[in-house]
Short mmCIF file of C-alpha atoms in Angstrom, two decimals:
data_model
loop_
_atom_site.label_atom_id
_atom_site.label_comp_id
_atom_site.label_asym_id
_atom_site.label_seq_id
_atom_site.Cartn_x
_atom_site.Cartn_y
_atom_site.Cartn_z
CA UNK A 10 19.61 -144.78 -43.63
CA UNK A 11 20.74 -143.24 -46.93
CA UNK A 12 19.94 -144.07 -50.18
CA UNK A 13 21.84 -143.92 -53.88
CA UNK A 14 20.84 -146.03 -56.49
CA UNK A 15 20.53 -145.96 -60.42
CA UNK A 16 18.42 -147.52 -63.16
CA UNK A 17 20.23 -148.19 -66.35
CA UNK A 18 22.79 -145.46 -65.81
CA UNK A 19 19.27 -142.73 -64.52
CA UNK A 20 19.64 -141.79 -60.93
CA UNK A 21 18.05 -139.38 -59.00
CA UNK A 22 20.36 -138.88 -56.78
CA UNK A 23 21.61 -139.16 -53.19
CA UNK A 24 18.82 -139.07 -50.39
CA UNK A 25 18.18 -139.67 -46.65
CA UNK A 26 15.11 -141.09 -44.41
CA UNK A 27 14.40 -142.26 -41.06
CA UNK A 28 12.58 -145.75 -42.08
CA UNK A 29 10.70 -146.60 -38.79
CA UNK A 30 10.73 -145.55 -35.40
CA UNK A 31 9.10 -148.12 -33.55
CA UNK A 32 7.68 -147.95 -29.63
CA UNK A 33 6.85 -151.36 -27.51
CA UNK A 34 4.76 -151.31 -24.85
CA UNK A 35 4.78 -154.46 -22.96
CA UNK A 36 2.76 -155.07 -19.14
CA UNK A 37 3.07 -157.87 -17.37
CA UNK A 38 -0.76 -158.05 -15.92
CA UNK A 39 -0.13 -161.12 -14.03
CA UNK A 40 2.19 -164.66 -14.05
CA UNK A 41 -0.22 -165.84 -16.80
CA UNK A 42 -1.14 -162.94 -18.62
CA UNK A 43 0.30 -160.53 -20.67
CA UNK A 44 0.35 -157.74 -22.75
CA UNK A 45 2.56 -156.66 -25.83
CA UNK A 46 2.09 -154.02 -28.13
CA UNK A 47 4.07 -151.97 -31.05
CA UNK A 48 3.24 -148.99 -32.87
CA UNK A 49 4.96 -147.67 -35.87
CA UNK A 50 5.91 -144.63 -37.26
CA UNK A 51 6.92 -144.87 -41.09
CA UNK A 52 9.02 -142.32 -42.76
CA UNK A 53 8.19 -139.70 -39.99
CA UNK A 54 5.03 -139.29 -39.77
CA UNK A 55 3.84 -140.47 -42.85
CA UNK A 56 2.40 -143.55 -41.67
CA UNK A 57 1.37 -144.32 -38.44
CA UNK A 58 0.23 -148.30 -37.46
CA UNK A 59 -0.35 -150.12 -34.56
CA UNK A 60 1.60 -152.95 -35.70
CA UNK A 61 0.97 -155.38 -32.65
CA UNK A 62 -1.75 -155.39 -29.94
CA UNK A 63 -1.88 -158.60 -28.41
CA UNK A 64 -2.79 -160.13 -25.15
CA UNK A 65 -1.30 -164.03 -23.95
CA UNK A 66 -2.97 -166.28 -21.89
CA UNK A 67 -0.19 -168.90 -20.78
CA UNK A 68 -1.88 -171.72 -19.46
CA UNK A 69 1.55 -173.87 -19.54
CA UNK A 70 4.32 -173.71 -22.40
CA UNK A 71 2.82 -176.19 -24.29
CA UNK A 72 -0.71 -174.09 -24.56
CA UNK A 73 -1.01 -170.45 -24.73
CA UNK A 74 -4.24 -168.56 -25.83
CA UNK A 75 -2.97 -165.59 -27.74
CA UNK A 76 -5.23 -162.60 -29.25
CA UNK A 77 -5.42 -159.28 -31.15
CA UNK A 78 -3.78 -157.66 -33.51
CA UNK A 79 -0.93 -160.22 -34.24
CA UNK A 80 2.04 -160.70 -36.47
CA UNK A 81 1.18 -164.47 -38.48
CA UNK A 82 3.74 -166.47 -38.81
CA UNK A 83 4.60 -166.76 -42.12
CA UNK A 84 8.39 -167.73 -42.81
CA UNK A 85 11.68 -166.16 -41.16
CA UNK A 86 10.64 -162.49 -41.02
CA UNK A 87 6.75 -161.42 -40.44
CA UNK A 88 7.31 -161.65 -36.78
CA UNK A 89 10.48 -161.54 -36.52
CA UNK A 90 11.16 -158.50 -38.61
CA UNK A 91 13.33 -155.75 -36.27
CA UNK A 92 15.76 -154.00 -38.39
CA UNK A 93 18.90 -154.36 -35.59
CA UNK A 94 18.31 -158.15 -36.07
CA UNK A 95 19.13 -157.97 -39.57
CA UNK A 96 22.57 -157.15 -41.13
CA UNK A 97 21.11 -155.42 -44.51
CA UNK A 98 18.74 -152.56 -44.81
CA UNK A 99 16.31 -154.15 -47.02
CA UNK A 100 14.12 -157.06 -46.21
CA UNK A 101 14.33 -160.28 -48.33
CA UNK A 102 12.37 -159.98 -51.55
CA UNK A 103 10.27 -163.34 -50.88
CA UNK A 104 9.64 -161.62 -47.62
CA UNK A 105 7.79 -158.31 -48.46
CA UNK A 106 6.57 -159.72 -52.15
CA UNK A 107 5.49 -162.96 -51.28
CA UNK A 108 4.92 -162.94 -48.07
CA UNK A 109 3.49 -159.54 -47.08
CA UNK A 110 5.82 -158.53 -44.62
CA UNK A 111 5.13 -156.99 -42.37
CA UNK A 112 1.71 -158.11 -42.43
CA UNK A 113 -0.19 -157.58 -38.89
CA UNK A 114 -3.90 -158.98 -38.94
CA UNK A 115 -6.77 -159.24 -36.00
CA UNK A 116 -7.05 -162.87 -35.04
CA UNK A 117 -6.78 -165.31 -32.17
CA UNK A 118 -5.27 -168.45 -31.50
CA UNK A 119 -3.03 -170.94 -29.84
CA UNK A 120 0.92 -171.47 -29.70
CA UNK A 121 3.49 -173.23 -27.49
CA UNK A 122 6.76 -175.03 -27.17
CA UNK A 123 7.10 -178.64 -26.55
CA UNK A 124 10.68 -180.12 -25.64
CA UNK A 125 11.37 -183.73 -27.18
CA UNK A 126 15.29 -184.63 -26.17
CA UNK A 127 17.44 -181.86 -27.21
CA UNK A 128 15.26 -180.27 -29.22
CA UNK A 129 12.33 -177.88 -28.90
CA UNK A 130 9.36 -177.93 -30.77
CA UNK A 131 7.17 -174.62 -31.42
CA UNK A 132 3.76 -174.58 -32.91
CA UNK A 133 1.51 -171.53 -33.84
CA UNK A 134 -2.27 -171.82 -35.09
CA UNK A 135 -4.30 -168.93 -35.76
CA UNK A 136 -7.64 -167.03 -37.23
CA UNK A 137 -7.54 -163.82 -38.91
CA UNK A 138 -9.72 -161.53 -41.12
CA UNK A 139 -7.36 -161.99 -43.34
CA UNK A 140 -6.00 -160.27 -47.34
CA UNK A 141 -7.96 -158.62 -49.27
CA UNK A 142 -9.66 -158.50 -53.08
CA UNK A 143 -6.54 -155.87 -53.88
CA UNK A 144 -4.57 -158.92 -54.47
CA UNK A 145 -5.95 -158.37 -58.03
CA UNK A 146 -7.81 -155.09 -57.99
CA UNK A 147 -4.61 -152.76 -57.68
CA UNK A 148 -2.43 -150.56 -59.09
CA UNK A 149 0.45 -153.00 -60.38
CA UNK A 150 -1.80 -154.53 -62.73
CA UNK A 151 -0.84 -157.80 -61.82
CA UNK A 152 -0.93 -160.13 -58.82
CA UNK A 153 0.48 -158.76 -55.72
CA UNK A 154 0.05 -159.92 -52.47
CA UNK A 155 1.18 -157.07 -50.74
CA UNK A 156 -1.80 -155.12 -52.42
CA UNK A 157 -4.46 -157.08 -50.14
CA UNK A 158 -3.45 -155.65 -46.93
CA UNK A 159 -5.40 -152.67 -45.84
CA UNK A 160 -7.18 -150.29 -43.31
CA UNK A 161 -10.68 -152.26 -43.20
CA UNK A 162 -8.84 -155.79 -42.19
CA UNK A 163 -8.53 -154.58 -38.70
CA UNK A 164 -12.47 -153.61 -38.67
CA UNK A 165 -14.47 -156.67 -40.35
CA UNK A 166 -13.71 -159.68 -42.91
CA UNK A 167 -14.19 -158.78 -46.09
CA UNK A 168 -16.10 -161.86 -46.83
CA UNK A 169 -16.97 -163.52 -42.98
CA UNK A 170 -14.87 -166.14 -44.15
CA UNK A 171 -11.07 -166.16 -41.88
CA UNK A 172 -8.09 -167.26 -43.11
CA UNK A 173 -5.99 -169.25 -41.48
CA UNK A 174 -2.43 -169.45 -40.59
CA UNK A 175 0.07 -172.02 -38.66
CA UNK A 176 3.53 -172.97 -38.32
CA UNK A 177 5.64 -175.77 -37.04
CA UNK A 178 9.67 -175.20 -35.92
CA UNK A 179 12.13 -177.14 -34.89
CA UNK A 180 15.21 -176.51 -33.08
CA UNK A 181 18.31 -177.41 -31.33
CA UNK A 182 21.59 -175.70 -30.07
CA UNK A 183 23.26 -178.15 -32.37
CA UNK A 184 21.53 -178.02 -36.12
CA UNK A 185 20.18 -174.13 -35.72
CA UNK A 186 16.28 -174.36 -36.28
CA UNK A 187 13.56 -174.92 -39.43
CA UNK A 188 10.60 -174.38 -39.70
CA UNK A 189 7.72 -175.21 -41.87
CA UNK A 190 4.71 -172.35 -42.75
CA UNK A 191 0.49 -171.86 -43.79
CA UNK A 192 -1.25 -168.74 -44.20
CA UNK A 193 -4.08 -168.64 -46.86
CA UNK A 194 -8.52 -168.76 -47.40
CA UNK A 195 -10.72 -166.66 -49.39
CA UNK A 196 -9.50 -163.43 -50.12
CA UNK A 197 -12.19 -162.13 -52.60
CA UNK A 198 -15.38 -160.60 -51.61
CA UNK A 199 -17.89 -163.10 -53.69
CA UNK A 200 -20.96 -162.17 -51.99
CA UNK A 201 -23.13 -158.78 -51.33
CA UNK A 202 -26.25 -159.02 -48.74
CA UNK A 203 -26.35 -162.60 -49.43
CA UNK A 204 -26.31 -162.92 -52.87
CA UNK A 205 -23.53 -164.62 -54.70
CA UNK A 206 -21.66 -162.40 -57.29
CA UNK A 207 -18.84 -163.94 -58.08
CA UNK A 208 -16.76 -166.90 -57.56
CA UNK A 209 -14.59 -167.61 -54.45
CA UNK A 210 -10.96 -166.96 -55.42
CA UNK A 211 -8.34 -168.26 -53.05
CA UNK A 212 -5.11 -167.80 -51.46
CA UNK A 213 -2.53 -170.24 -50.35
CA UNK A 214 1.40 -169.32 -49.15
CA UNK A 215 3.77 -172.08 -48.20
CA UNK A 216 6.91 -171.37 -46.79
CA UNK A 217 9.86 -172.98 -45.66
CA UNK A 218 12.97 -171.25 -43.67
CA UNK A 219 15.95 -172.36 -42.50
CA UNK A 220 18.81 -170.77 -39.97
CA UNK A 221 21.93 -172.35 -38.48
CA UNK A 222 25.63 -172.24 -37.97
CA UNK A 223 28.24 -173.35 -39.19
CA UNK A 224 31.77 -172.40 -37.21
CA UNK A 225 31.32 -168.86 -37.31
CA UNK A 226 29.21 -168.93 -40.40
CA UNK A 227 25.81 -168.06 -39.94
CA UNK A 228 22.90 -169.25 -42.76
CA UNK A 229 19.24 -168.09 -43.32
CA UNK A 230 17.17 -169.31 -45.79
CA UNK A 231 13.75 -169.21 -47.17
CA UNK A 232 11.73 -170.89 -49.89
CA UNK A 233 7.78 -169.02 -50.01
CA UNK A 234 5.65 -170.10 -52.76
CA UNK A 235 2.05 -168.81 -53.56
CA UNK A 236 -0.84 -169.98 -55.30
CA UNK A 237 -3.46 -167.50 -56.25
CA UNK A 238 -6.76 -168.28 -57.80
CA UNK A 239 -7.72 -165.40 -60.05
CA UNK A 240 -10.57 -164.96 -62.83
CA UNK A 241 -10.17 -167.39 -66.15
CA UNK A 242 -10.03 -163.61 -68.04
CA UNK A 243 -7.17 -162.49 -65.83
CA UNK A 244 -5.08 -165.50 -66.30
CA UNK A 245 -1.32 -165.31 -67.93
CA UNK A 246 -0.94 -161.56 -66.98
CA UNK A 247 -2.39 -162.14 -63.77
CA UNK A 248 -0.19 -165.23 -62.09
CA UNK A 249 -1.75 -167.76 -60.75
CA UNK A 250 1.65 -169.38 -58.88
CA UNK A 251 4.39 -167.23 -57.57
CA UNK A 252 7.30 -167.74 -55.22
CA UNK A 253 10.37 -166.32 -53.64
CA UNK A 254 13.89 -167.26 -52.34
CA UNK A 255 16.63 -165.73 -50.23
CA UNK A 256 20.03 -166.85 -49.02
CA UNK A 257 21.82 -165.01 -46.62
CA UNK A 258 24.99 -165.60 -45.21
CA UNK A 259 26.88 -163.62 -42.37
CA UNK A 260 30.77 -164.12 -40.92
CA UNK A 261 32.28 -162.51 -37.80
CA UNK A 262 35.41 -161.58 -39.62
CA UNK A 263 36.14 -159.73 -35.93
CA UNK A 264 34.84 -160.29 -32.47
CA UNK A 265 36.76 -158.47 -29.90
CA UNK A 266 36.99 -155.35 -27.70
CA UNK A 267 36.58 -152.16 -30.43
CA UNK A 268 36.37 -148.33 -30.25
CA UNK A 269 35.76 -148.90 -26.58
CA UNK A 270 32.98 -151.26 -27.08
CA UNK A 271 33.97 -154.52 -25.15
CA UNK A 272 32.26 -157.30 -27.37
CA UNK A 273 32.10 -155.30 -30.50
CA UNK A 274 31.95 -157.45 -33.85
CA UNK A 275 32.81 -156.65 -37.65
CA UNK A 276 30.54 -158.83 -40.20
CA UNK A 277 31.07 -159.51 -43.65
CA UNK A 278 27.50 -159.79 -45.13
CA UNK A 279 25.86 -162.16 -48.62
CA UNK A 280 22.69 -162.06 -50.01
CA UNK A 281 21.29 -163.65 -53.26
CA UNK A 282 17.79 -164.01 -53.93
CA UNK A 283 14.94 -164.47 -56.48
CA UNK A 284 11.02 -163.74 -56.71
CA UNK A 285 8.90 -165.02 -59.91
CA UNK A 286 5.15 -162.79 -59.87
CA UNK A 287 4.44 -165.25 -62.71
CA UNK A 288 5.31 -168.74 -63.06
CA UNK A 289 4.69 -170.68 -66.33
CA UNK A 290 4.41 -169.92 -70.11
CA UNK A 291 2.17 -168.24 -72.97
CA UNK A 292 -0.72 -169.96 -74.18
CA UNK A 293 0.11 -168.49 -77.50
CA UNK A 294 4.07 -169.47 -78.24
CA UNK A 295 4.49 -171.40 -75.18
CA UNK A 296 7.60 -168.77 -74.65
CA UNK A 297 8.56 -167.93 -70.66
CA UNK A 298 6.56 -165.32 -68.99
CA UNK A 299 8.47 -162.83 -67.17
CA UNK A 300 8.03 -160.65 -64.45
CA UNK A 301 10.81 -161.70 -62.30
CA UNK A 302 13.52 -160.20 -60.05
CA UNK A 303 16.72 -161.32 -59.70
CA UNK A 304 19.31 -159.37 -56.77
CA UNK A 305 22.09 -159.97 -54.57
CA UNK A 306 23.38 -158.02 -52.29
CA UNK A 307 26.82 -157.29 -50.15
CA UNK A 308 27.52 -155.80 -46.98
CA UNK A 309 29.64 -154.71 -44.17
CA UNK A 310 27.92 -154.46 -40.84
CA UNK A 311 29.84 -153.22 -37.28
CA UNK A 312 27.58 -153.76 -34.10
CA UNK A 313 29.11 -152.10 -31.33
CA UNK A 314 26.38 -154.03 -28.99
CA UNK A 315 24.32 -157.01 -30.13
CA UNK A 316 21.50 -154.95 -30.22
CA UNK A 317 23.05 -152.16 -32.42
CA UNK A 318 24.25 -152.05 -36.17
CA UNK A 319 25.86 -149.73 -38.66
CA UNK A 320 25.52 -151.31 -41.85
CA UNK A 321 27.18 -150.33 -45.31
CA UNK A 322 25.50 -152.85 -48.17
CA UNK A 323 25.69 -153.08 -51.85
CA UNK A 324 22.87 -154.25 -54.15
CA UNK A 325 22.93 -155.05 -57.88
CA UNK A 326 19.02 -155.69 -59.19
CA UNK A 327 17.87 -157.21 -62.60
CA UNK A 328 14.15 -155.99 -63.00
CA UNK A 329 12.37 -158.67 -65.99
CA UNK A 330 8.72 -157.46 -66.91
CA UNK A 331 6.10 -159.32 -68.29
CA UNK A 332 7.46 -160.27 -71.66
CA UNK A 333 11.05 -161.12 -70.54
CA UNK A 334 12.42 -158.05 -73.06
CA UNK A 335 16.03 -157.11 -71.67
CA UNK A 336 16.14 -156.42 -67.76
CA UNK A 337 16.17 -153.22 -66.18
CA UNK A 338 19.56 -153.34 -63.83
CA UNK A 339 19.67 -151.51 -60.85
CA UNK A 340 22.43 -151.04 -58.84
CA UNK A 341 23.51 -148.86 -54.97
CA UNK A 342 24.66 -148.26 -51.86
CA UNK A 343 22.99 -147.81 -49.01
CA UNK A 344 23.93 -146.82 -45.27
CA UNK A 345 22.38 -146.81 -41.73
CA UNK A 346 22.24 -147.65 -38.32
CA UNK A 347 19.39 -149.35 -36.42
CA UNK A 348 19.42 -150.10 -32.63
CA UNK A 349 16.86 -150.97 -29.76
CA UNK A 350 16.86 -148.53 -27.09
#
């Protein structure tokens, strides 16, 4: 994709990068078993991850062992985060900020579908290692989830104590599908060979997302909220309660045969969204804290094949810091294609 954006009238210019090039690896070891994997190659080769590593154990659809390096479930877009799915470049704010997309962790646990009426029921439930103390001790200065994720959570808990993580969804053909999100625990490291040196700080992420249809509209939707326990002498610069929005709308505005594509489709694309790093108010004036992003975004996206996109979008950004002095705006245009192959 291709970048060109500007802060406050400063831009540095026009630029180009292949994101992620992404290989599955998938083996079907027998009826009941099998094996899925995904490694990642960011920007190049600047980054290298095995994203997913997972064996299944499917007893029946209702009850599936699953372990390995998995992708929690955590709202619309942890494990369900492809870029040809998606019709803009960027991920949802409340999906890489809040929720720590994409966030892979070593776990084990159960999930399956259950099929009421018309309607299917999904359930995940798993243990993980889980985040890490860089929730606070990073180099934002402030709380940020994303911080917590790194190398050693693949190799030991921080603390031996797991987080956990679960999700419930329902769907139907009908109404589109919701669903209804956990993933939190201890993420500090309180002890050291057995002696306690520090309080347990916690962790907790709700989330709620939403997709469905209306005619030809199509609506996603998601509503993460965090609550971070951090120490008494952090508190007010370091937030305690967080959370994230999105809406996202998409319309077919064509759907027909198409530079020699047969089912080709043109979208028209909407995004607004919101993320607050620190909810609540000064102890001192009672005034608003800050640190807040507002956005919303616009796009054009042309997928030749279901699984393909070239995507033109548009995104306007009003960066607040911690005082709530005048917002940064940021404003460009990006462009790229993403496909499966």
């Amino acid at each position: 994709n291709t970048n060109y954006f500007s802060e406050d009238g400063v831009t540095e210019g026009f630029s180009m990068e292949l994101r992620r090039f992404n290989i599955f690896l998938y083996s079907n070891i027998h009826d009941k078993i099998k094996f899925l994997s995904e490694v990642e190659f960011e920007h190049g080769t600047e980054e290298i991850a095995l994203e997913t590593a997972l064996l299944d154990f499917e007893f029946n659809p209702a009850l599936n062992l699953r372990g390995g390096i998995i992708l929690p479930q955590i709202g619309s877009v942890n494990a369900n985060h492809d870029s040809p799915k998606w019709e803009f470049i960027e991920r949802p704010l409340s999906s890489t900020e809040i929720i720590p997309s994409t966030l892979s962790e070593v776990g084990f646990g159960l999930h399956g579908k259950l099929f009421p009426g018309s309607t299917i029921l999904t359930y995940d439930v798993y243990v993980v290692n889980g985040l890490q103390e860089n929730i606070i001790l990073n180099e934002q200065g402030k709380t940020y989830i994303p911080g917590g994720k790194n190398m050693e959570m693949f190799e030991e808990d921080n603390n031996g104590l797991p987080m956990f993580n679960g999700k419930i969804s329902c769907s139907s053909k009908k109404y589109g599908e919701a669903g209804i999100s956990y993933y939190g625990g201890i993420y500090n490291r309180f002890n050291l060979e057995g002696n306690i040196v520090e309080k347990k700080q916690s962790l907790s992420i709700f989330a709620l997302d939403l997709s469905t249809q209306i005619n030809k509209l199509k609506i996603f939707g998601e509503f993460a909220f965090a609550n971070i326990e951090v120490p008494s002498d952090l508190q007010e610069i370091y937030g305690t309660k967080q959370y994230g929005t999105f809406l996202e709308l998409s319309y077919p505005v064509l759907k027909r045969k198409m530079l020699g594509f047969e089912k080709a489709a043109l979208n028209i694309n909407m995004r607004a969204e919101k993320i607050d790093y620190n909810i609540g108010a000064f102890n001192f004036d009672g005034s608003k804290i800050g640190d807040e992003i507002n956005a919303i975004a616009f796009g054009i996206g042309f997928r030749p094949l279901a699984s393909t996109v070239i995507r033109a979008n548009y995104r306007y950004q009003l960066n607040y810091d911690l005082l709530g002095n005048p917002p940064a705006h940021i404003g460009g245009i990006q462009v790229g294609i993403a496909s499966y192959f």
